[in-house]
mmCIF file with all atom_site columns, C-alpha atoms in Angstrom:
data_model
loop_
_atom_site.group_PDB
_atom_site.id
_atom_site.type_symbol
_atom_site.label_atom_id
_atom_site.label_alt_id
_atom_site.label_comp_id
_atom_site.label_asym_id
_atom_site.label_entity_id
_atom_site.label_seq_id
_atom_site.pdbx_PDB_ins_code
_atom_site.Cartn_x
_atom_site.Cartn_y
_atom_site.Cartn_z
_atom_site.occupancy
_atom_site.B_iso_or_equiv
_atom_site.pdbx_formal_charge
_atom_site.auth_seq_id
_atom_site.auth_comp_id
_atom_site.auth_asym_id
_atom_site.auth_atom_id
_atom_site.pdbx_PDB_model_num
ATOM 1   C CA . MET A 1 1   ? 27.174  11.520  -5.960  1.00 0.00 ? 34  MET A CA 1
ATOM 2   C CA . GLN A 1 2   ? 28.030  11.706  -2.279  1.00 0.00 ? 35  GLN A CA 1
ATOM 3   C CA . PRO A 1 3   ? 25.157  11.441  0.165   1.00 0.00 ? 36  PRO A CA 1
ATOM 4   C CA . TYR A 1 4   ? 24.082  14.530  2.007   1.00 0.00 ? 37  TYR A CA 1
ATOM 5   C CA . SER A 1 5   ? 25.533  14.105  5.489   1.00 0.00 ? 38  SER A CA 1
ATOM 6   C CA . ALA A 1 6   ? 24.637  17.191  7.528   1.00 0.00 ? 39  ALA A CA 1
ATOM 7   C CA . PRO A 1 7   ? 22.554  16.258  10.582  1.00 0.00 ? 40  PRO A CA 1
ATOM 8   C CA . ARG A 1 8   ? 18.908  17.138  10.154  1.00 0.00 ? 41  ARG A CA 1
ATOM 9   C CA . PRO A 1 9   ? 15.615  16.081  11.652  1.00 0.00 ? 42  PRO A CA 1
ATOM 10  C CA . PRO A 1 10  ? 13.622  13.643  9.544   1.00 0.00 ? 43  PRO A CA 1
ATOM 11  C CA . PRO A 1 11  ? 11.184  15.432  7.257   1.00 0.00 ? 44  PRO A CA 1
ATOM 12  C CA . SER A 1 12  ? 7.485   15.199  7.922   1.00 0.00 ? 45  SER A CA 1
ATOM 13  C CA . ALA A 1 13  ? 7.072   13.239  4.674   1.00 0.00 ? 46  ALA A CA 1
ATOM 14  C CA . LEU A 1 14  ? 8.932   10.319  6.244   1.00 0.00 ? 47  LEU A CA 1
ATOM 15  C CA . ALA A 1 15  ? 6.521   10.235  9.180   1.00 0.00 ? 48  ALA A CA 1
ATOM 16  C CA . ILE A 1 16  ? 3.541   10.473  6.818   1.00 0.00 ? 49  ILE A CA 1
ATOM 17  C CA . ILE A 1 17  ? 4.881   7.732   4.530   1.00 0.00 ? 50  ILE A CA 1
ATOM 18  C CA . ASP A 1 18  ? 5.550   5.515   7.534   1.00 0.00 ? 51  ASP A CA 1
ATOM 19  C CA . GLY A 1 19  ? 2.025   6.114   8.842   1.00 0.00 ? 52  GLY A CA 1
ATOM 20  C CA . GLU A 1 20  ? 0.491   5.409   5.459   1.00 0.00 ? 53  GLU A CA 1
ATOM 21  C CA . HIS A 1 21  ? 2.509   2.205   5.131   1.00 0.00 ? 54  HIS A CA 1
ATOM 22  C CA . ARG A 1 22  ? 1.379   1.086   8.607   1.00 0.00 ? 55  ARG A CA 1
ATOM 23  C CA . SER A 1 23  ? -2.260  1.770   7.666   1.00 0.00 ? 56  SER A CA 1
ATOM 24  C CA . LEU A 1 24  ? -1.905  -0.228  4.459   1.00 0.00 ? 57  LEU A CA 1
ATOM 25  C CA . GLU A 1 25  ? -0.184  -3.053  6.354   1.00 0.00 ? 58  GLU A CA 1
ATOM 26  C CA . ALA A 1 26  ? -3.054  -3.171  8.851   1.00 0.00 ? 59  ALA A CA 1
ATOM 27  C CA . VAL A 1 27  ? -5.551  -3.496  6.007   1.00 0.00 ? 60  VAL A CA 1
ATOM 28  C CA . LEU A 1 28  ? -3.481  -6.188  4.286   1.00 0.00 ? 61  LEU A CA 1
ATOM 29  C CA . LYS A 1 29  ? -3.100  -8.186  7.517   1.00 0.00 ? 62  LYS A CA 1
ATOM 30  C CA . ALA A 1 30  ? -6.838  -8.048  8.141   1.00 0.00 ? 63  ALA A CA 1
ATOM 31  C CA . LEU A 1 31  ? -7.511  -9.216  4.592   1.00 0.00 ? 64  LEU A CA 1
ATOM 32  C CA . ARG A 1 32  ? -4.938  -12.015 4.897   1.00 0.00 ? 65  ARG A CA 1
ATOM 33  C CA . ARG A 1 33  ? -6.643  -13.297 8.058   1.00 0.00 ? 66  ARG A CA 1
ATOM 34  C CA . TYR A 1 34  ? -9.647  -14.157 5.895   1.00 0.00 ? 67  TYR A CA 1
ATOM 35  C CA . VAL A 1 35  ? -7.747  -16.517 3.585   1.00 0.00 ? 68  VAL A CA 1
ATOM 36  C CA . GLY A 1 36  ? -7.797  -19.575 5.887   1.00 0.00 ? 69  GLY A CA 1
ATOM 37  C CA . PRO A 1 37  ? -11.481 -19.338 6.853   1.00 0.00 ? 70  PRO A CA 1
ATOM 38  C CA . LEU A 1 38  ? -12.405 -18.786 3.185   1.00 0.00 ? 71  LEU A CA 1
ATOM 39  C CA . ARG A 1 39  ? -10.380 -21.782 2.020   1.00 0.00 ? 72  ARG A CA 1
ATOM 40  C CA . HIS A 1 40  ? -11.829 -24.052 4.703   1.00 0.00 ? 73  HIS A CA 1
ATOM 41  C CA . HIS A 1 41  ? -15.379 -22.916 3.874   1.00 0.00 ? 74  HIS A CA 1
ATOM 42  C CA . ARG A 1 42  ? -15.958 -21.627 7.391   1.00 0.00 ? 75  ARG A CA 1
ATOM 43  C CA . VAL A 1 43  ? -17.007 -18.220 6.081   1.00 0.00 ? 76  VAL A CA 1
ATOM 44  C CA . LYS A 1 44  ? -18.202 -16.637 2.845   1.00 0.00 ? 77  LYS A CA 1
ATOM 45  C CA . PRO A 1 45  ? -16.878 -13.186 2.020   1.00 0.00 ? 78  PRO A CA 1
ATOM 46  C CA . ASP A 1 46  ? -18.895 -10.362 3.545   1.00 0.00 ? 79  ASP A CA 1
ATOM 47  C CA . CYS A 1 47  ? -19.198 -8.287  0.387   1.00 0.00 ? 80  CYS A CA 1
ATOM 48  C CA . GLU A 1 48  ? -19.941 -5.063  2.287   1.00 0.00 ? 81  GLU A CA 1
ATOM 49  C CA . ILE A 1 49  ? -16.785 -5.315  4.365   1.00 0.00 ? 82  ILE A CA 1
ATOM 50  C CA . PHE A 1 50  ? -14.617 -6.426  1.465   1.00 0.00 ? 83  PHE A CA 1
ATOM 51  C CA . ALA A 1 51  ? -16.019 -3.783  -0.892  1.00 0.00 ? 84  ALA A CA 1
ATOM 52  C CA . THR A 1 52  ? -15.257 -1.067  1.667   1.00 0.00 ? 85  THR A CA 1
ATOM 53  C CA . ILE A 1 53  ? -11.753 -2.346  2.341   1.00 0.00 ? 86  ILE A CA 1
ATOM 54  C CA . LEU A 1 54  ? -11.017 -2.710  -1.367  1.00 0.00 ? 87  LEU A CA 1
ATOM 55  C CA . SER A 1 55  ? -12.406 0.766   -1.972  1.00 0.00 ? 88  SER A CA 1
ATOM 56  C CA . TYR A 1 56  ? -9.989  2.087   0.648   1.00 0.00 ? 89  TYR A CA 1
ATOM 57  C CA . ILE A 1 57  ? -7.053  0.420   -1.083  1.00 0.00 ? 90  ILE A CA 1
ATOM 58  C CA . GLU A 1 58  ? -8.130  1.653   -4.501  1.00 0.00 ? 91  GLU A CA 1
ATOM 59  C CA . THR A 1 59  ? -8.859  5.197   -3.375  1.00 0.00 ? 92  THR A CA 1
ATOM 60  C CA . PHE A 1 60  ? -5.975  5.713   -1.060  1.00 0.00 ? 93  PHE A CA 1
ATOM 61  C CA . ALA A 1 61  ? -3.101  3.520   -2.196  1.00 0.00 ? 94  ALA A CA 1
ATOM 62  C CA . ASP A 1 62  ? -3.602  3.592   -5.946  1.00 0.00 ? 95  ASP A CA 1
ATOM 63  C CA . ARG A 1 63  ? -4.900  7.146   -6.377  1.00 0.00 ? 96  ARG A CA 1
ATOM 64  C CA . PHE A 1 64  ? -3.042  9.087   -3.678  1.00 0.00 ? 97  PHE A CA 1
ATOM 65  C CA . HIS A 1 65  ? -0.138  7.232   -2.096  1.00 0.00 ? 98  HIS A CA 1
ATOM 66  C CA . HIS A 1 66  ? 1.581   5.548   -5.055  1.00 0.00 ? 99  HIS A CA 1
ATOM 67  C CA . PRO A 1 67  ? 1.350   8.540   -7.426  1.00 0.00 ? 100 PRO A CA 1
ATOM 68  C CA . LYS A 1 68  ? 2.998   10.779  -4.779  1.00 0.00 ? 101 LYS A CA 1
ATOM 69  C CA . GLU A 1 69  ? 5.791   8.261   -4.348  1.00 0.00 ? 102 GLU A CA 1
ATOM 70  C CA . ASP A 1 70  ? 6.335   8.041   -8.117  1.00 0.00 ? 103 ASP A CA 1
ATOM 71  C CA . GLU A 1 71  ? 6.146   11.747  -8.834  1.00 0.00 ? 104 GLU A CA 1
ATOM 72  C CA . PHE A 1 72  ? 7.966   13.194  -5.847  1.00 0.00 ? 105 PHE A CA 1
ATOM 73  C CA . LEU A 1 73  ? 9.970   10.716  -3.766  1.00 0.00 ? 106 LEU A CA 1
ATOM 74  C CA . PHE A 1 74  ? 11.179  8.389   -6.524  1.00 0.00 ? 107 PHE A CA 1
ATOM 75  C CA . ARG A 1 75  ? 11.953  11.250  -8.918  1.00 0.00 ? 108 ARG A CA 1
ATOM 76  C CA . ALA A 1 76  ? 14.009  13.110  -6.303  1.00 0.00 ? 109 ALA A CA 1
ATOM 77  C CA . LEU A 1 77  ? 15.911  9.947   -5.450  1.00 0.00 ? 110 LEU A CA 1
ATOM 78  C CA . ARG A 1 78  ? 16.686  9.299   -9.130  1.00 0.00 ? 111 ARG A CA 1
ATOM 79  C CA . GLU A 1 79  ? 18.101  12.806  -9.405  1.00 0.00 ? 112 GLU A CA 1
ATOM 80  C CA . ARG A 1 80  ? 20.503  12.177  -6.500  1.00 0.00 ? 113 ARG A CA 1
ATOM 81  C CA . THR A 1 81  ? 21.717  8.604   -7.020  1.00 0.00 ? 114 THR A CA 1
ATOM 82  C CA . ARG A 1 82  ? 21.704  5.625   -9.373  1.00 0.00 ? 115 ARG A CA 1
ATOM 83  C CA . ASP A 1 83  ? 21.846  3.283   -6.353  1.00 0.00 ? 116 ASP A CA 1
ATOM 84  C CA . ALA A 1 84  ? 18.052  3.231   -6.186  1.00 0.00 ? 117 ALA A CA 1
ATOM 85  C CA . ASP A 1 85  ? 17.379  2.628   -9.896  1.00 0.00 ? 118 ASP A CA 1
ATOM 86  C CA . PRO A 1 86  ? 16.799  -1.168  -9.823  1.00 0.00 ? 119 PRO A CA 1
ATOM 87  C CA . ALA A 1 87  ? 14.451  -0.958  -6.837  1.00 0.00 ? 120 ALA A CA 1
ATOM 88  C CA . LEU A 1 88  ? 12.591  2.071   -8.199  1.00 0.00 ? 121 LEU A CA 1
ATOM 89  C CA . LEU A 1 89  ? 12.101  0.449   -11.597 1.00 0.00 ? 122 LEU A CA 1
ATOM 90  C CA . GLY A 1 90  ? 10.572  -2.630  -9.958  1.00 0.00 ? 123 GLY A CA 1
ATOM 91  C CA . LEU A 1 91  ? 8.405   -0.609  -7.590  1.00 0.00 ? 124 LEU A CA 1
ATOM 92  C CA . GLN A 1 92  ? 7.063   1.626   -10.349 1.00 0.00 ? 125 GLN A CA 1
ATOM 93  C CA . HIS A 1 93  ? 6.260   -1.459  -12.419 1.00 0.00 ? 126 HIS A CA 1
ATOM 94  C CA . GLU A 1 94  ? 4.344   -2.813  -9.413  1.00 0.00 ? 127 GLU A CA 1
ATOM 95  C CA . HIS A 1 95  ? 2.515   0.519   -9.038  1.00 0.00 ? 128 HIS A CA 1
ATOM 96  C CA . ALA A 1 96  ? 1.480   0.291   -12.698 1.00 0.00 ? 129 ALA A CA 1
ATOM 97  C CA . ALA A 1 97  ? 0.476   -3.407  -12.527 1.00 0.00 ? 130 ALA A CA 1
ATOM 98  C CA . GLY A 1 98  ? -1.313  -3.128  -9.174  1.00 0.00 ? 131 GLY A CA 1
ATOM 99  C CA . PRO A 1 99  ? -4.657  -1.846  -10.497 1.00 0.00 ? 132 PRO A CA 1
ATOM 100 C CA . ALA A 1 100 ? -5.056  -4.830  -12.863 1.00 0.00 ? 133 ALA A CA 1
ATOM 101 C CA . GLU A 1 101 ? -4.363  -7.306  -10.029 1.00 0.00 ? 134 GLU A CA 1
ATOM 102 C CA . PHE A 1 102 ? -6.720  -5.345  -7.842  1.00 0.00 ? 135 PHE A CA 1
ATOM 103 C CA . ASN A 1 103 ? -9.503  -5.375  -10.457 1.00 0.00 ? 136 ASN A CA 1
ATOM 104 C CA . ALA A 1 104 ? -9.177  -9.152  -10.808 1.00 0.00 ? 137 ALA A CA 1
ATOM 105 C CA . LEU A 1 105 ? -9.610  -9.407  -7.034  1.00 0.00 ? 138 LEU A CA 1
ATOM 106 C CA . LYS A 1 106 ? -12.726 -7.195  -7.130  1.00 0.00 ? 139 LYS A CA 1
ATOM 107 C CA . ARG A 1 107 ? -14.256 -9.255  -9.949  1.00 0.00 ? 140 ARG A CA 1
ATOM 108 C CA . ALA A 1 108 ? -13.568 -12.463 -8.003  1.00 0.00 ? 141 ALA A CA 1
ATOM 109 C CA . LEU A 1 109 ? -15.303 -10.952 -4.969  1.00 0.00 ? 142 LEU A CA 1
ATOM 110 C CA . LEU A 1 110 ? -18.387 -10.168 -7.058  1.00 0.00 ? 143 LEU A CA 1
ATOM 111 C CA . ARG A 1 111 ? -18.497 -13.769 -8.319  1.00 0.00 ? 144 ARG A CA 1
ATOM 112 C CA . THR A 1 112 ? -18.714 -15.034 -4.712  1.00 0.00 ? 145 THR A CA 1
ATOM 113 C CA . ARG A 1 113 ? -22.119 -13.394 -4.239  1.00 0.00 ? 146 ARG A CA 1
ATOM 114 C CA . GLY A 1 114 ? -24.017 -16.040 -6.156  1.00 0.00 ? 147 GLY A CA 1
ATOM 115 C CA . GLY A 1 115 ? -21.226 -18.545 -6.491  1.00 0.00 ? 148 GLY A CA 1
ATOM 116 C CA . GLY A 1 116 ? -20.273 -21.666 -4.678  1.00 0.00 ? 149 GLY A CA 1
ATOM 117 C CA . ASP A 1 117 ? -17.120 -23.098 -3.180  1.00 0.00 ? 150 ASP A CA 1
ATOM 118 C CA . TRP A 1 118 ? -15.043 -22.719 -6.358  1.00 0.00 ? 151 TRP A CA 1
ATOM 119 C CA . GLU A 1 119 ? -15.691 -18.963 -6.549  1.00 0.00 ? 152 GLU A CA 1
ATOM 120 C CA . VAL A 1 120 ? -14.841 -18.539 -2.878  1.00 0.00 ? 153 VAL A CA 1
ATOM 121 C CA . GLU A 1 121 ? -11.614 -20.535 -3.338  1.00 0.00 ? 154 GLU A CA 1
ATOM 122 C CA . GLU A 1 122 ? -10.675 -18.428 -6.360  1.00 0.00 ? 155 GLU A CA 1
ATOM 123 C CA . PHE A 1 123 ? -11.251 -15.281 -4.340  1.00 0.00 ? 156 PHE A CA 1
ATOM 124 C CA . ALA A 1 124 ? -9.166  -16.675 -1.444  1.00 0.00 ? 157 ALA A CA 1
ATOM 125 C CA . PHE A 1 125 ? -6.327  -17.529 -3.842  1.00 0.00 ? 158 PHE A CA 1
ATOM 126 C CA . LEU A 1 126 ? -6.319  -14.053 -5.422  1.00 0.00 ? 159 LEU A CA 1
ATOM 127 C CA . LEU A 1 127 ? -6.636  -12.418 -2.010  1.00 0.00 ? 160 LEU A CA 1
ATOM 128 C CA . GLU A 1 128 ? -3.609  -14.324 -0.737  1.00 0.00 ? 161 GLU A CA 1
ATOM 129 C CA . GLN A 1 129 ? -1.575  -13.420 -3.841  1.00 0.00 ? 162 GLN A CA 1
ATOM 130 C CA . TYR A 1 130 ? -2.571  -9.761  -3.670  1.00 0.00 ? 163 TYR A CA 1
ATOM 131 C CA . THR A 1 131 ? -1.836  -9.299  0.037   1.00 0.00 ? 164 THR A CA 1
ATOM 132 C CA . ALA A 1 132 ? 1.522   -11.087 -0.240  1.00 0.00 ? 165 ALA A CA 1
ATOM 133 C CA . SER A 1 133 ? 2.618   -8.974  -3.218  1.00 0.00 ? 166 SER A CA 1
ATOM 134 C CA . GLN A 1 134 ? 1.552   -5.733  -1.536  1.00 0.00 ? 167 GLN A CA 1
ATOM 135 C CA . GLU A 1 135 ? 3.284   -6.634  1.736   1.00 0.00 ? 168 GLU A CA 1
ATOM 136 C CA . GLU A 1 136 ? 6.487   -7.405  -0.189  1.00 0.00 ? 169 GLU A CA 1
ATOM 137 C CA . HIS A 1 137 ? 6.108   -4.093  -2.023  1.00 0.00 ? 170 HIS A CA 1
ATOM 138 C CA . LEU A 1 138 ? 5.939   -2.206  1.274   1.00 0.00 ? 171 LEU A CA 1
ATOM 139 C CA . ARG A 1 139 ? 8.974   -4.102  2.586   1.00 0.00 ? 172 ARG A CA 1
ATOM 140 C CA . LYS A 1 140 ? 11.001  -2.987  -0.456  1.00 0.00 ? 173 LYS A CA 1
ATOM 141 C CA . GLU A 1 141 ? 9.974   0.620   -0.007  1.00 0.00 ? 174 GLU A CA 1
ATOM 142 C CA . ASP A 1 142 ? 10.716  0.574   3.727   1.00 0.00 ? 175 ASP A CA 1
ATOM 143 C CA . GLY A 1 143 ? 13.897  -1.466  3.442   1.00 0.00 ? 176 GLY A CA 1
ATOM 144 C CA . ILE A 1 144 ? 15.496  0.002   0.316   1.00 0.00 ? 177 ILE A CA 1
ATOM 145 C CA . VAL A 1 145 ? 13.921  3.283   -0.805  1.00 0.00 ? 178 VAL A CA 1
ATOM 146 C CA . ILE A 1 146 ? 13.452  5.022   2.526   1.00 0.00 ? 179 ILE A CA 1
ATOM 147 C CA . PRO A 1 147 ? 17.023  4.339   3.750   1.00 0.00 ? 180 PRO A CA 1
ATOM 148 C CA . LEU A 1 148 ? 18.406  5.606   0.422   1.00 0.00 ? 181 LEU A CA 1
ATOM 149 C CA . ALA A 1 149 ? 16.186  8.679   0.600   1.00 0.00 ? 182 ALA A CA 1
ATOM 150 C CA . ARG A 1 150 ? 17.403  9.409   4.143   1.00 0.00 ? 183 ARG A CA 1
ATOM 151 C CA . ARG A 1 151 ? 20.970  9.027   2.961   1.00 0.00 ? 184 ARG A CA 1
ATOM 152 C CA . PHE A 1 152 ? 20.926  10.969  -0.311  1.00 0.00 ? 185 PHE A CA 1
ATOM 153 C CA . LEU A 1 153 ? 18.149  13.576  -0.253  1.00 0.00 ? 186 LEU A CA 1
ATOM 154 C CA . THR A 1 154 ? 18.887  17.094  0.930   1.00 0.00 ? 187 THR A CA 1
ATOM 155 C CA . PRO A 1 155 ? 16.519  19.351  2.884   1.00 0.00 ? 188 PRO A CA 1
ATOM 156 C CA . ARG A 1 156 ? 15.749  21.174  -0.388  1.00 0.00 ? 189 ARG A CA 1
ATOM 157 C CA . ASP A 1 157 ? 14.866  17.832  -2.023  1.00 0.00 ? 190 ASP A CA 1
ATOM 158 C CA . TRP A 1 158 ? 12.480  17.042  0.823   1.00 0.00 ? 191 TRP A CA 1
ATOM 159 C CA . GLU A 1 159 ? 10.495  20.304  0.579   1.00 0.00 ? 192 GLU A CA 1
ATOM 160 C CA . PRO A 1 160 ? 8.251   19.344  -2.389  1.00 0.00 ? 193 PRO A CA 1
ATOM 161 C CA . ILE A 1 161 ? 7.949   15.782  -1.089  1.00 0.00 ? 194 ILE A CA 1
ATOM 162 C CA . ASP A 1 162 ? 6.755   17.099  2.282   1.00 0.00 ? 195 ASP A CA 1
ATOM 163 C CA . ILE A 1 163 ? 4.236   19.424  0.617   1.00 0.00 ? 196 ILE A CA 1
ATOM 164 C CA . ALA A 1 164 ? 2.870   16.632  -1.581  1.00 0.00 ? 197 ALA A CA 1
ATOM 165 C CA . PHE A 1 165 ? 2.468   14.138  1.252   1.00 0.00 ? 198 PHE A CA 1
ATOM 166 C CA . ARG A 1 166 ? 0.903   16.701  3.594   1.00 0.00 ? 199 ARG A CA 1
ATOM 167 C CA . ALA A 1 167 ? -1.578  17.766  0.895   1.00 0.00 ? 200 ALA A CA 1
ATOM 168 C CA . SER A 1 168 ? -3.617  14.557  0.941   1.00 0.00 ? 201 SER A CA 1
ATOM 169 C CA . ARG A 1 169 ? -3.814  12.355  3.997   1.00 0.00 ? 202 ARG A CA 1
ATOM 170 C CA . ASP A 1 170 ? -5.217  8.908   4.565   1.00 0.00 ? 203 ASP A CA 1
ATOM 171 C CA . PRO A 1 171 ? -8.995  9.402   4.158   1.00 0.00 ? 204 PRO A CA 1
ATOM 172 C CA . PHE A 1 172 ? -10.050 6.611   6.520   1.00 0.00 ? 205 PHE A CA 1
ATOM 173 C CA . PHE A 1 173 ? -7.391  6.036   9.116   1.00 0.00 ? 206 PHE A CA 1
ATOM 174 C CA . GLY A 1 174 ? -6.701  9.760   9.268   1.00 0.00 ? 207 GLY A CA 1
ATOM 175 C CA . ILE A 1 175 ? -9.834  10.163  11.345  1.00 0.00 ? 208 ILE A CA 1
ATOM 176 C CA . GLY A 1 176 ? -8.907  7.537   13.903  1.00 0.00 ? 209 GLY A CA 1
ATOM 177 C CA . ALA A 1 177 ? -9.660  3.961   14.855  1.00 0.00 ? 210 ALA A CA 1
ATOM 178 C CA . ASN A 1 178 ? -13.315 4.754   15.560  1.00 0.00 ? 211 ASN A CA 1
ATOM 179 C CA . GLY A 1 179 ? -13.869 6.140   12.058  1.00 0.00 ? 212 GLY A CA 1
ATOM 180 C CA . PRO A 1 180 ? -15.578 4.204   9.247   1.00 0.00 ? 213 PRO A CA 1
ATOM 181 C CA . MET A 1 181 ? -12.539 2.161   8.253   1.00 0.00 ? 214 MET A CA 1
ATOM 182 C CA . GLY A 1 182 ? -11.450 1.525   11.829  1.00 0.00 ? 215 GLY A CA 1
ATOM 183 C CA . SER A 1 183 ? -14.825 0.043   12.775  1.00 0.00 ? 216 SER A CA 1
ATOM 184 C CA . LEU A 1 184 ? -14.987 -2.046  9.607   1.00 0.00 ? 217 LEU A CA 1
ATOM 185 C CA . MET A 1 185 ? -11.472 -3.331  10.251  1.00 0.00 ? 218 MET A CA 1
ATOM 186 C CA . LYS A 1 186 ? -12.515 -4.376  13.763  1.00 0.00 ? 219 LYS A CA 1
ATOM 187 C CA . ARG A 1 187 ? -15.469 -6.282  12.284  1.00 0.00 ? 220 ARG A CA 1
ATOM 188 C CA . ALA A 1 188 ? -13.238 -7.903  9.652   1.00 0.00 ? 221 ALA A CA 1
ATOM 189 C CA . VAL A 1 189 ? -10.688 -9.051  12.228  1.00 0.00 ? 222 VAL A CA 1
ATOM 190 C CA . ALA A 1 190 ? -13.428 -10.354 14.537  1.00 0.00 ? 223 ALA A CA 1
ATOM 191 C CA . MET A 1 191 ? -15.023 -12.325 11.704  1.00 0.00 ? 224 MET A CA 1
ATOM 192 C CA . ALA A 1 192 ? -11.688 -13.798 10.620  1.00 0.00 ? 225 ALA A CA 1
#
């Protein structure tokens, strides 16, 4: 199928998706900054900070963001072109596998409470794996899916996607850098 080529302003969903991806990237970068200090035993995980950050990822990314991508954006793209199929198949597999990886990370965090160096190293290893896989996931969405969506989706295709993404916004970053997540992120970065 030929891409839709009439000039049009980008839909609000694209701005929302971009903002949500930037918020997730900020969280992942802050988490990744902990890996070195954890591995070199300069710091033990602050369970309050990590539990809050992991709760953000679980609540926002896995319950709101990814399901909207699967149900609205990816489905619309599949209806317009086969060019996106390999990327979408991989991304949806990652969406489905993400909660299990995430739960392993949460369990490892809990083991650091009464554990020693080995438990902290295990947590650091899983944290590094998780952040790297999620950052790569976002790169694929931004580098493959979004350009294809811009190229192939029509204004009519974007309408339900816009509605879905406007319906539920980022619960932490949506209230600004001085909100609960913003202040915790500042503490996390300072500690790292």
